[in-house]
mmCIF file of C-alpha atoms in Angstrom:
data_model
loop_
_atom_site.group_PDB
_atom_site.id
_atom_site.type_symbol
_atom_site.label_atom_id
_atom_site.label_comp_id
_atom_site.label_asym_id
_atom_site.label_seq_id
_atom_site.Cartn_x
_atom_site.Cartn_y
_atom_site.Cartn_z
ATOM 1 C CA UNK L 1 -34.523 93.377 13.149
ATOM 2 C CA UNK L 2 -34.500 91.580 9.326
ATOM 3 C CA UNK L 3 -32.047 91.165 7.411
ATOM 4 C CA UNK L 4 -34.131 90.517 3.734
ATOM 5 C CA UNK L 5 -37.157 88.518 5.420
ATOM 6 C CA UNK L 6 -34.999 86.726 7.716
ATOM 7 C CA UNK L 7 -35.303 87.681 11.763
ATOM 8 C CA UNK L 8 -32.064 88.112 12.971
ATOM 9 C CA UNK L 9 -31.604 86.197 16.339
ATOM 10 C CA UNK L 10 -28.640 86.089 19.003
ATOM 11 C CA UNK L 11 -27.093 83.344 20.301
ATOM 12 C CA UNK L 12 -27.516 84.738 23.958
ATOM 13 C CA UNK L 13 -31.225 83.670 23.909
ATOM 14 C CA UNK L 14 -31.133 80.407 22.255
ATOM 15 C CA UNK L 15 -31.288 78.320 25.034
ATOM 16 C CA UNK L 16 -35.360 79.384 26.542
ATOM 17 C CA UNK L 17 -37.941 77.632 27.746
ATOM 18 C CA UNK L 18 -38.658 76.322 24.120
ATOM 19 C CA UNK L 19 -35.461 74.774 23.038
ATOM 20 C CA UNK L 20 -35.781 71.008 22.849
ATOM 21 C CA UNK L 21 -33.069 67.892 23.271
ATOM 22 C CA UNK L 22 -31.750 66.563 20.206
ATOM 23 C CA UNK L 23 -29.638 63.859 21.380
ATOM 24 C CA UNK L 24 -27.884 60.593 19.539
ATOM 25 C CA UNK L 25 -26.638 58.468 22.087
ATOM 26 C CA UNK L 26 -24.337 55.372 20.932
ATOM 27 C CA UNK L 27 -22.927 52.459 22.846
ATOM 28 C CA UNK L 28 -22.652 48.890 23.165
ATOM 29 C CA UNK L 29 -25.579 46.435 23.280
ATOM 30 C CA UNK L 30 -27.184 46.029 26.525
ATOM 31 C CA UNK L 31 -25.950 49.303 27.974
ATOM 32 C CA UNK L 32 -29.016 51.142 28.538
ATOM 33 C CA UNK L 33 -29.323 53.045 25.221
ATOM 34 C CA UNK L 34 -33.463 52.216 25.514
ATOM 35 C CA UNK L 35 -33.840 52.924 29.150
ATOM 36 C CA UNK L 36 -32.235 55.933 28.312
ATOM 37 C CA UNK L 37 -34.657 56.890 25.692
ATOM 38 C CA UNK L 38 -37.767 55.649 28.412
ATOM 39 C CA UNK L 39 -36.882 58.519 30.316
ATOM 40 C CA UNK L 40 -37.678 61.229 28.123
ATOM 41 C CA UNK L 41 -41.108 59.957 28.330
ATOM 42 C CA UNK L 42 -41.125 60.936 32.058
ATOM 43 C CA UNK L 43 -39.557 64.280 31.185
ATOM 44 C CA UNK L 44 -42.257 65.459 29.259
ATOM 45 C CA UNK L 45 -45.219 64.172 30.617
ATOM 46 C CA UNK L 46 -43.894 66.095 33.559
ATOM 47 C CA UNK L 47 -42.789 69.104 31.754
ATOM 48 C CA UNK L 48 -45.368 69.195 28.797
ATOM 49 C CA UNK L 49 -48.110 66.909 30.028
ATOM 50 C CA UNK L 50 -47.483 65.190 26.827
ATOM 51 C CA UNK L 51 -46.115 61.404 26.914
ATOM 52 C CA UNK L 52 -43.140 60.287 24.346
ATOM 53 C CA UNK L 53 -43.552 58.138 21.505
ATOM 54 C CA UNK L 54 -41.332 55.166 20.631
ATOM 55 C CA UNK L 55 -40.107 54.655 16.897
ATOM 56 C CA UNK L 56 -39.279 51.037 17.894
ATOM 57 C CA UNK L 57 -37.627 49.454 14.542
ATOM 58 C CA UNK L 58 -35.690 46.386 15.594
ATOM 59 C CA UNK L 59 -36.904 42.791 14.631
ATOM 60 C CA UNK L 60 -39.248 40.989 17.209
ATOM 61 C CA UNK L 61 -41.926 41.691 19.446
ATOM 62 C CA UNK L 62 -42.171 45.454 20.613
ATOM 63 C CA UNK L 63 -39.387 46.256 18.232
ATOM 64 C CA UNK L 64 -37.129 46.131 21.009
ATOM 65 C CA UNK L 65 -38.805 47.651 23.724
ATOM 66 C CA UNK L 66 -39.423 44.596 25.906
ATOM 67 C CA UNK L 67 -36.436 46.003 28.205
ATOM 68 C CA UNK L 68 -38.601 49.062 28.869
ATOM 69 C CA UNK L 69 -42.143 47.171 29.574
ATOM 70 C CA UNK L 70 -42.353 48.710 32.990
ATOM 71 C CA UNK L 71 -42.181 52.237 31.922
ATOM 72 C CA UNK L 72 -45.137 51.805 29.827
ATOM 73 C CA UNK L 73 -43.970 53.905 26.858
ATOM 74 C CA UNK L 74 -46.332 54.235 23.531
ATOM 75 C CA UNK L 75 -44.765 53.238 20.799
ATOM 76 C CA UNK L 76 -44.912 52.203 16.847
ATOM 77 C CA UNK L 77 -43.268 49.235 15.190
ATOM 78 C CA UNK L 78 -43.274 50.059 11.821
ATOM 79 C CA UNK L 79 -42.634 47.234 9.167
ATOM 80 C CA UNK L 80 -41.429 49.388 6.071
ATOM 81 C CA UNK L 81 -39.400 52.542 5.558
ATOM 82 C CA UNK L 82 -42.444 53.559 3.998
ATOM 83 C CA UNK L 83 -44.430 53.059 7.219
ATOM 84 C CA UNK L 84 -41.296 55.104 8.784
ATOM 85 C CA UNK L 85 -41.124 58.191 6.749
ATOM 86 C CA UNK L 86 -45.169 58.317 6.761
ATOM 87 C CA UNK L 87 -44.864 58.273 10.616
ATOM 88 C CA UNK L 88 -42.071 60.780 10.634
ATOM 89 C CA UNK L 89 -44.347 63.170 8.447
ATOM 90 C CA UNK L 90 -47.309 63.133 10.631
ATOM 91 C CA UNK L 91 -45.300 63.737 13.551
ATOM 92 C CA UNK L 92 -44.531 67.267 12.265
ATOM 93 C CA UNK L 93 -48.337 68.441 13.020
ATOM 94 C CA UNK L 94 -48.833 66.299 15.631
ATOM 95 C CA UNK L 95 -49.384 67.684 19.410
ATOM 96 C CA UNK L 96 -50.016 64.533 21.253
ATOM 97 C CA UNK L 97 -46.442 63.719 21.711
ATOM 98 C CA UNK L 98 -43.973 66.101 23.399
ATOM 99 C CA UNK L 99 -40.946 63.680 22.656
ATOM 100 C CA UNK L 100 -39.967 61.154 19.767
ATOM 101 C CA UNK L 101 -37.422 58.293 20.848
ATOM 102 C CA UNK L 102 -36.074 56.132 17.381
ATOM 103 C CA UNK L 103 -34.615 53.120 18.726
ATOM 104 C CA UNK L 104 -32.155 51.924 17.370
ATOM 105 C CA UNK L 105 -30.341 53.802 13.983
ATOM 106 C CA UNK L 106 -28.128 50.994 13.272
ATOM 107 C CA UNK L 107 -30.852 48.838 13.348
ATOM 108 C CA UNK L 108 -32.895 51.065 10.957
ATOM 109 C CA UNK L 109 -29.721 50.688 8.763
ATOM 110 C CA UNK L 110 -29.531 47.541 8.700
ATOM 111 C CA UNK L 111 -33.154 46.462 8.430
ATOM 112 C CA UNK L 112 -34.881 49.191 5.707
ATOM 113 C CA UNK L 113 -32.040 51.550 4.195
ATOM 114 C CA UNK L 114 -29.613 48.492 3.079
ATOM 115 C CA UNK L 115 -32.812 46.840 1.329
ATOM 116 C CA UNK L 116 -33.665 49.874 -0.050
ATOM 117 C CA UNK L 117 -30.214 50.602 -1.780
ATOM 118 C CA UNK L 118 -29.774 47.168 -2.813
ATOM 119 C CA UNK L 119 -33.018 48.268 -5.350
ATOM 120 C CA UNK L 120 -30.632 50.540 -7.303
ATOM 121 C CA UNK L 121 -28.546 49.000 -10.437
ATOM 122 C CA UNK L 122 -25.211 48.099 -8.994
ATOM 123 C CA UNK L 123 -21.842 49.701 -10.262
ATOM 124 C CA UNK L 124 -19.598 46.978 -9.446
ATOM 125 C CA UNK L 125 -21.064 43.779 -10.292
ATOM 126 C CA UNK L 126 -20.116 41.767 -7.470
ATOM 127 C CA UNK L 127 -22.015 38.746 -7.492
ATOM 128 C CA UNK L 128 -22.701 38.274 -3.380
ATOM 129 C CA UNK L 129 -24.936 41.346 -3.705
ATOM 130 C CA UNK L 130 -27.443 39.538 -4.798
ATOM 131 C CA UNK L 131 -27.704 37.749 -1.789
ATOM 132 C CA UNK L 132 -27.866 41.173 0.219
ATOM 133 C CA UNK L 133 -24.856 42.401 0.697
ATOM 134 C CA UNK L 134 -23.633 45.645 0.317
ATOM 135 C CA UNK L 135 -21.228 47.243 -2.077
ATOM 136 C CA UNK L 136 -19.033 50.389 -1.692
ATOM 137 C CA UNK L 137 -21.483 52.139 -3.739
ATOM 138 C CA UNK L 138 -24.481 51.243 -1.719
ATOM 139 C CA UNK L 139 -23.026 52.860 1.306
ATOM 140 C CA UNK L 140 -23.285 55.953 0.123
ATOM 141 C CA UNK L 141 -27.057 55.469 -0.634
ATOM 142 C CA UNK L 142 -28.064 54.339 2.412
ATOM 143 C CA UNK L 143 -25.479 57.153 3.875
ATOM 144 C CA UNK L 144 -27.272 59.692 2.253
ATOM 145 C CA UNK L 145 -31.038 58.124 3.086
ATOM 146 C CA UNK L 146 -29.561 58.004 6.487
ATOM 147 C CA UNK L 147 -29.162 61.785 6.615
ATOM 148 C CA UNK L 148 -32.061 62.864 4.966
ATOM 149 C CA UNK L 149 -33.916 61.086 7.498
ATOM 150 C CA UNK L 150 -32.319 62.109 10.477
ATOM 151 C CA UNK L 151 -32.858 66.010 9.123
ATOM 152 C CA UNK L 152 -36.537 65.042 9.425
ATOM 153 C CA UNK L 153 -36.352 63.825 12.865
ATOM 154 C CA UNK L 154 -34.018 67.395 13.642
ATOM 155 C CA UNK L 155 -36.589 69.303 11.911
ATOM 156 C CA UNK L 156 -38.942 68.173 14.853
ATOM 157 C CA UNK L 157 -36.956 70.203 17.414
ATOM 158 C CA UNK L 158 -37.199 73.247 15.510
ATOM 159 C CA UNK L 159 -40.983 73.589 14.623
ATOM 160 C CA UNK L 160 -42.026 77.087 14.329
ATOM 161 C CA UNK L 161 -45.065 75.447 15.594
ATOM 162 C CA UNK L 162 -44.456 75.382 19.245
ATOM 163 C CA UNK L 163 -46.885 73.000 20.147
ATOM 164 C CA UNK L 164 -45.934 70.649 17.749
ATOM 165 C CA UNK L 165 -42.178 70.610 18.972
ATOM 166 C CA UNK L 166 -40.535 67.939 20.308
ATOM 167 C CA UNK L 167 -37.285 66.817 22.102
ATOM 168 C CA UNK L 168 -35.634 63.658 20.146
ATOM 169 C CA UNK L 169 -33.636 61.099 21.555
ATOM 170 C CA UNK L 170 -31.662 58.462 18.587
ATOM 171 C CA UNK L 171 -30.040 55.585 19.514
ATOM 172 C CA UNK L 172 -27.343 53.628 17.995
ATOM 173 C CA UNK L 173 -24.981 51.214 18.281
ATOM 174 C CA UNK L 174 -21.350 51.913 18.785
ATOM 175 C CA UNK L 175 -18.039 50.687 16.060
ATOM 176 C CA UNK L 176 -14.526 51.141 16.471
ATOM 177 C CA UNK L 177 -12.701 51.749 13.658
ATOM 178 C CA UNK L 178 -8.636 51.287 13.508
ATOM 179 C CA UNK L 179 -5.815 51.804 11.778
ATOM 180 C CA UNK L 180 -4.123 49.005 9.252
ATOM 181 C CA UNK L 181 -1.649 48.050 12.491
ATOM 182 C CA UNK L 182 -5.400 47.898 14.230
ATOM 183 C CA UNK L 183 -4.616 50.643 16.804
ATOM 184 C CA UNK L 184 -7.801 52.494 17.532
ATOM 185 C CA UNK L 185 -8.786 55.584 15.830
ATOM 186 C CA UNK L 186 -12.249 56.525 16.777
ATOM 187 C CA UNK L 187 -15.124 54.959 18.518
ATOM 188 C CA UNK L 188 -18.026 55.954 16.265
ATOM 189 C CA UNK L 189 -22.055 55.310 16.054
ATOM 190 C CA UNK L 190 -22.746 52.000 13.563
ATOM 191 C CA UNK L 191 -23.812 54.022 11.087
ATOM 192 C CA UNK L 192 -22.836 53.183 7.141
ATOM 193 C CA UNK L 193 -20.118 54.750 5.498
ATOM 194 C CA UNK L 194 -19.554 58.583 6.041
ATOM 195 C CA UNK L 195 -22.447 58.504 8.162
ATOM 196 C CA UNK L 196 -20.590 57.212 11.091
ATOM 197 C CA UNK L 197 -18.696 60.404 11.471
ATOM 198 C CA UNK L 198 -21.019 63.027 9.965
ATOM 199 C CA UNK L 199 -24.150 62.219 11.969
ATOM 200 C CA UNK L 200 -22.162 63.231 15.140
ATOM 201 C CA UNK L 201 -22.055 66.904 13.232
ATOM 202 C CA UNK L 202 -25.971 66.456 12.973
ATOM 203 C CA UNK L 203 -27.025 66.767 16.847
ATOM 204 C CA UNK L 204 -26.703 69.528 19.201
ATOM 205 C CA UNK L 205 -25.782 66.462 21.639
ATOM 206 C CA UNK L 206 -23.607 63.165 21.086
ATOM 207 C CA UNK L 207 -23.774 60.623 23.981
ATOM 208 C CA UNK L 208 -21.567 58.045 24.818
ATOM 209 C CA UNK L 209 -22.576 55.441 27.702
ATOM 210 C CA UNK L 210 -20.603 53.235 29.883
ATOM 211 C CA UNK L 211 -20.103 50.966 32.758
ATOM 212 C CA UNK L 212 -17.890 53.209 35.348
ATOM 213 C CA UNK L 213 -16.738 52.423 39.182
ATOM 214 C CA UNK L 214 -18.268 55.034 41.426
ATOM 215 C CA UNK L 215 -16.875 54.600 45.366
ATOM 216 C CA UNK L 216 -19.921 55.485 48.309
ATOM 217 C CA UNK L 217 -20.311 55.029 51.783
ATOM 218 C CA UNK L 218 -21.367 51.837 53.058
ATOM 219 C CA UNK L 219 -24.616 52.389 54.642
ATOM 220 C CA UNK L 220 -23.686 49.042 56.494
ATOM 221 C CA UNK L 221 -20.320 49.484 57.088
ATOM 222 C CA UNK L 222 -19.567 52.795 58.393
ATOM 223 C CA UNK L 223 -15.616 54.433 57.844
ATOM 224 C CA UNK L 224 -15.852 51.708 54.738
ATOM 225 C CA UNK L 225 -16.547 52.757 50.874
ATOM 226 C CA UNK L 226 -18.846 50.356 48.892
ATOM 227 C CA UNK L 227 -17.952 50.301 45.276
ATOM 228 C CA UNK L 228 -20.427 49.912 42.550
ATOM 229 C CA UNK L 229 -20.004 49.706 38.749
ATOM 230 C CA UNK L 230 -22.770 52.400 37.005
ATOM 231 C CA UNK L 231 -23.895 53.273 33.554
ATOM 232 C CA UNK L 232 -22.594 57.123 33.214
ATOM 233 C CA UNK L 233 -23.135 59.157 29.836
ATOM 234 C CA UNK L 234 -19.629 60.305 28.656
ATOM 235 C CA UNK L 235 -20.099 63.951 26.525
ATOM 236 C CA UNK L 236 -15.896 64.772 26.850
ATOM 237 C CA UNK L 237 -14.536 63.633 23.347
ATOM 238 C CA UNK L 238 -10.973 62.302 24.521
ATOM 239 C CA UNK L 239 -9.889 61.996 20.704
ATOM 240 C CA UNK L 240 -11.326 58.674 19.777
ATOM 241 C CA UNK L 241 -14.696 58.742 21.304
ATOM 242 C CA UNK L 242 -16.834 61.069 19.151
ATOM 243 C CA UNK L 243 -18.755 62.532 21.656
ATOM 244 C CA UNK L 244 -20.172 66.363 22.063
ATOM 245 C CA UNK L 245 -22.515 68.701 24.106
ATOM 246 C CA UNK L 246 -23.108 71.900 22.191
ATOM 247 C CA UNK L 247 -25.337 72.728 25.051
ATOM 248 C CA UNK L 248 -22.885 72.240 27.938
ATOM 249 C CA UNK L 249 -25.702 70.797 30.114
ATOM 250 C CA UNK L 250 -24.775 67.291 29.985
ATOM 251 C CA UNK L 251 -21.490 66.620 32.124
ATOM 252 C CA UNK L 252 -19.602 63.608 31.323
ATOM 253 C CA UNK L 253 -19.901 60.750 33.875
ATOM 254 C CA UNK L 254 -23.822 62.197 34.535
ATOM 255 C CA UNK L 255 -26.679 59.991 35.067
ATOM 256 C CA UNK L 256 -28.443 58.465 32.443
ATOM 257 C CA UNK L 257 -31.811 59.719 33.504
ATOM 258 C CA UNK L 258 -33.133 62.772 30.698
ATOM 259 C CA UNK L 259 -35.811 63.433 33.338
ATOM 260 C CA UNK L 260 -32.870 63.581 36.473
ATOM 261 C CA UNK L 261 -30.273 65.827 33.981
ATOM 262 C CA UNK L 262 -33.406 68.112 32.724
ATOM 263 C CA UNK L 263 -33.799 69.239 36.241
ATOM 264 C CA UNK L 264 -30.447 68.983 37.968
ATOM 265 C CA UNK L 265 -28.707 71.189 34.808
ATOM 266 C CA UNK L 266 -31.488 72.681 32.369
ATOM 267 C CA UNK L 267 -33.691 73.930 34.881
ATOM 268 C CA UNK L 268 -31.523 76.166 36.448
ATOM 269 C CA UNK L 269 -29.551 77.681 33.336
ATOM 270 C CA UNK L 270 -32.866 78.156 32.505
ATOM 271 C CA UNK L 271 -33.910 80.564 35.435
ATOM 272 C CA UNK L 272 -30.509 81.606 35.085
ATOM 273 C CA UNK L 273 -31.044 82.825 31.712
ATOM 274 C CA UNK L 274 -34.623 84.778 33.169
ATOM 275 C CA UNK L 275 -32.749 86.864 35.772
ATOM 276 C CA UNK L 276 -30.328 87.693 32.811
ATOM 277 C CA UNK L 277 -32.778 89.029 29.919
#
């Protein structure tokens, strides 16, 4: 059925065998945010026999995927935003890739999108601009050249193209923000301006990750518990943590492992869904 020349669809079937992650996961430095993206790689060389690709835009060698040698990811260290839209635009024909990790957002931010607002005429005058930084203005440039980028990346998960589709993993950095007494009012991505809250509207799934105490049986030991700290990926907004899964297949406190979720949860709502049509 149409309505004009637009199919109409129902919810019921939107989860299938061709619906793809779209994931921004946010945290702290060091906490796993790239190992996290490394996994997708497994996932759909597995799953697609295609291997993940790597938007790698922080300073240095790799672009900050020296954490994630071992996995032996492909990836692209582009040196302009130029270089990153023109990479972003090829990807949407592409069918060598079944995955697209950018690492990180805020770094992205920080690196191309500030330098590119700072080439518009400023509207207040301040004089440290010209020595790079920002004015309240300029945040909602690189806001909005924040968005219209990630929609690009998005746009990858929807392909009508279904061998050109592509699950997407973005990382980011996390910010709190508080109140003027400093009492915490939302733990956000490190995004610029408005973009710290609306970006978490953008993706079907909004990651948190942290260090939690899990208790198991001593192996050596036995009758004793052994604890152990573990990165978990938190998807229960609790008010201040912006977190989300649209999808309900990512339970908070789950592994960080795409490949290890993508089988324990997907998989199965996914035959699920078969016995159901």
């Amino acid at each position: 059925m149409k309505i004009g020349n637009i199919e109409v669809r129902n919810t019921a079937h939107l989860l299938n065998p061709d619906t793809r992650l779209c994931v921004l996961v946010f945290g702290p430095s060091g906490f796993g945010k790239t190992t996290l993206g490394a996994t997708l790689d497994k996932l759909t060389k597995k799953y697609m026999n295609k291997p993940s690709l790597f938007i790698a835009v922080e300073a240095g060698e790799g672009g900050g995927t020296m954490s994630i040698e071992k996995f032996g990811v492909d990836f692209v260290a582009p040196a302009t935003l130029n270089e990153i839209e023109n990479i972003t635009a090829a990807l949407k024909t592409d069918t060598h890739y079944g995955g697209v990790i950018f690492d990180s957002a805020s770094e992205y931010v920080k690196r191309f999108v500030q330098a590119y607002a700072l080439t518009f005429p400023s509207r207040e005058r301040i004089a440290t601009r010209a020595a790079g930084v920002p004015e309240r203005s300029d945040y909602q440039t690189m806001g909005e050249k924040a968005r219209q980028h990630f929609n690009q990346l998005i746009n990858l998960t929807t392909l009508p193209d279904l061998n050109c589709r592509k699950h997407l993993v973005i990382t980011a950095l996390e910010r709190d923000k508080t109140d003027e007494r400093g009492n915490p009012t939302a733990i956000q991505p490190d995004l610029p301006g408005a973009m710290a809250g609306a970006a978490t509207a953008m993706f079907q799934t909004v990651l948190g990750i942290a260090i939690r105490p899990k208790v198991y049986p001593n192996p050596d030991k036995p009758g004793q518990n052994l604890r152990v700290n573990e990165r978990v990926l938190l998807t229960d907004g609790d008010g201040i943590r912006q977190v989300k899964d649209r999808t309900g297949l990512f339970p908070n406190g789950c592994e960080p492992d795409l490949l290890e979720i993508y089988e324990k949860y997907w998989i199965p709502k996914l035959e699920q869904e078969k016995t159901n049509v």
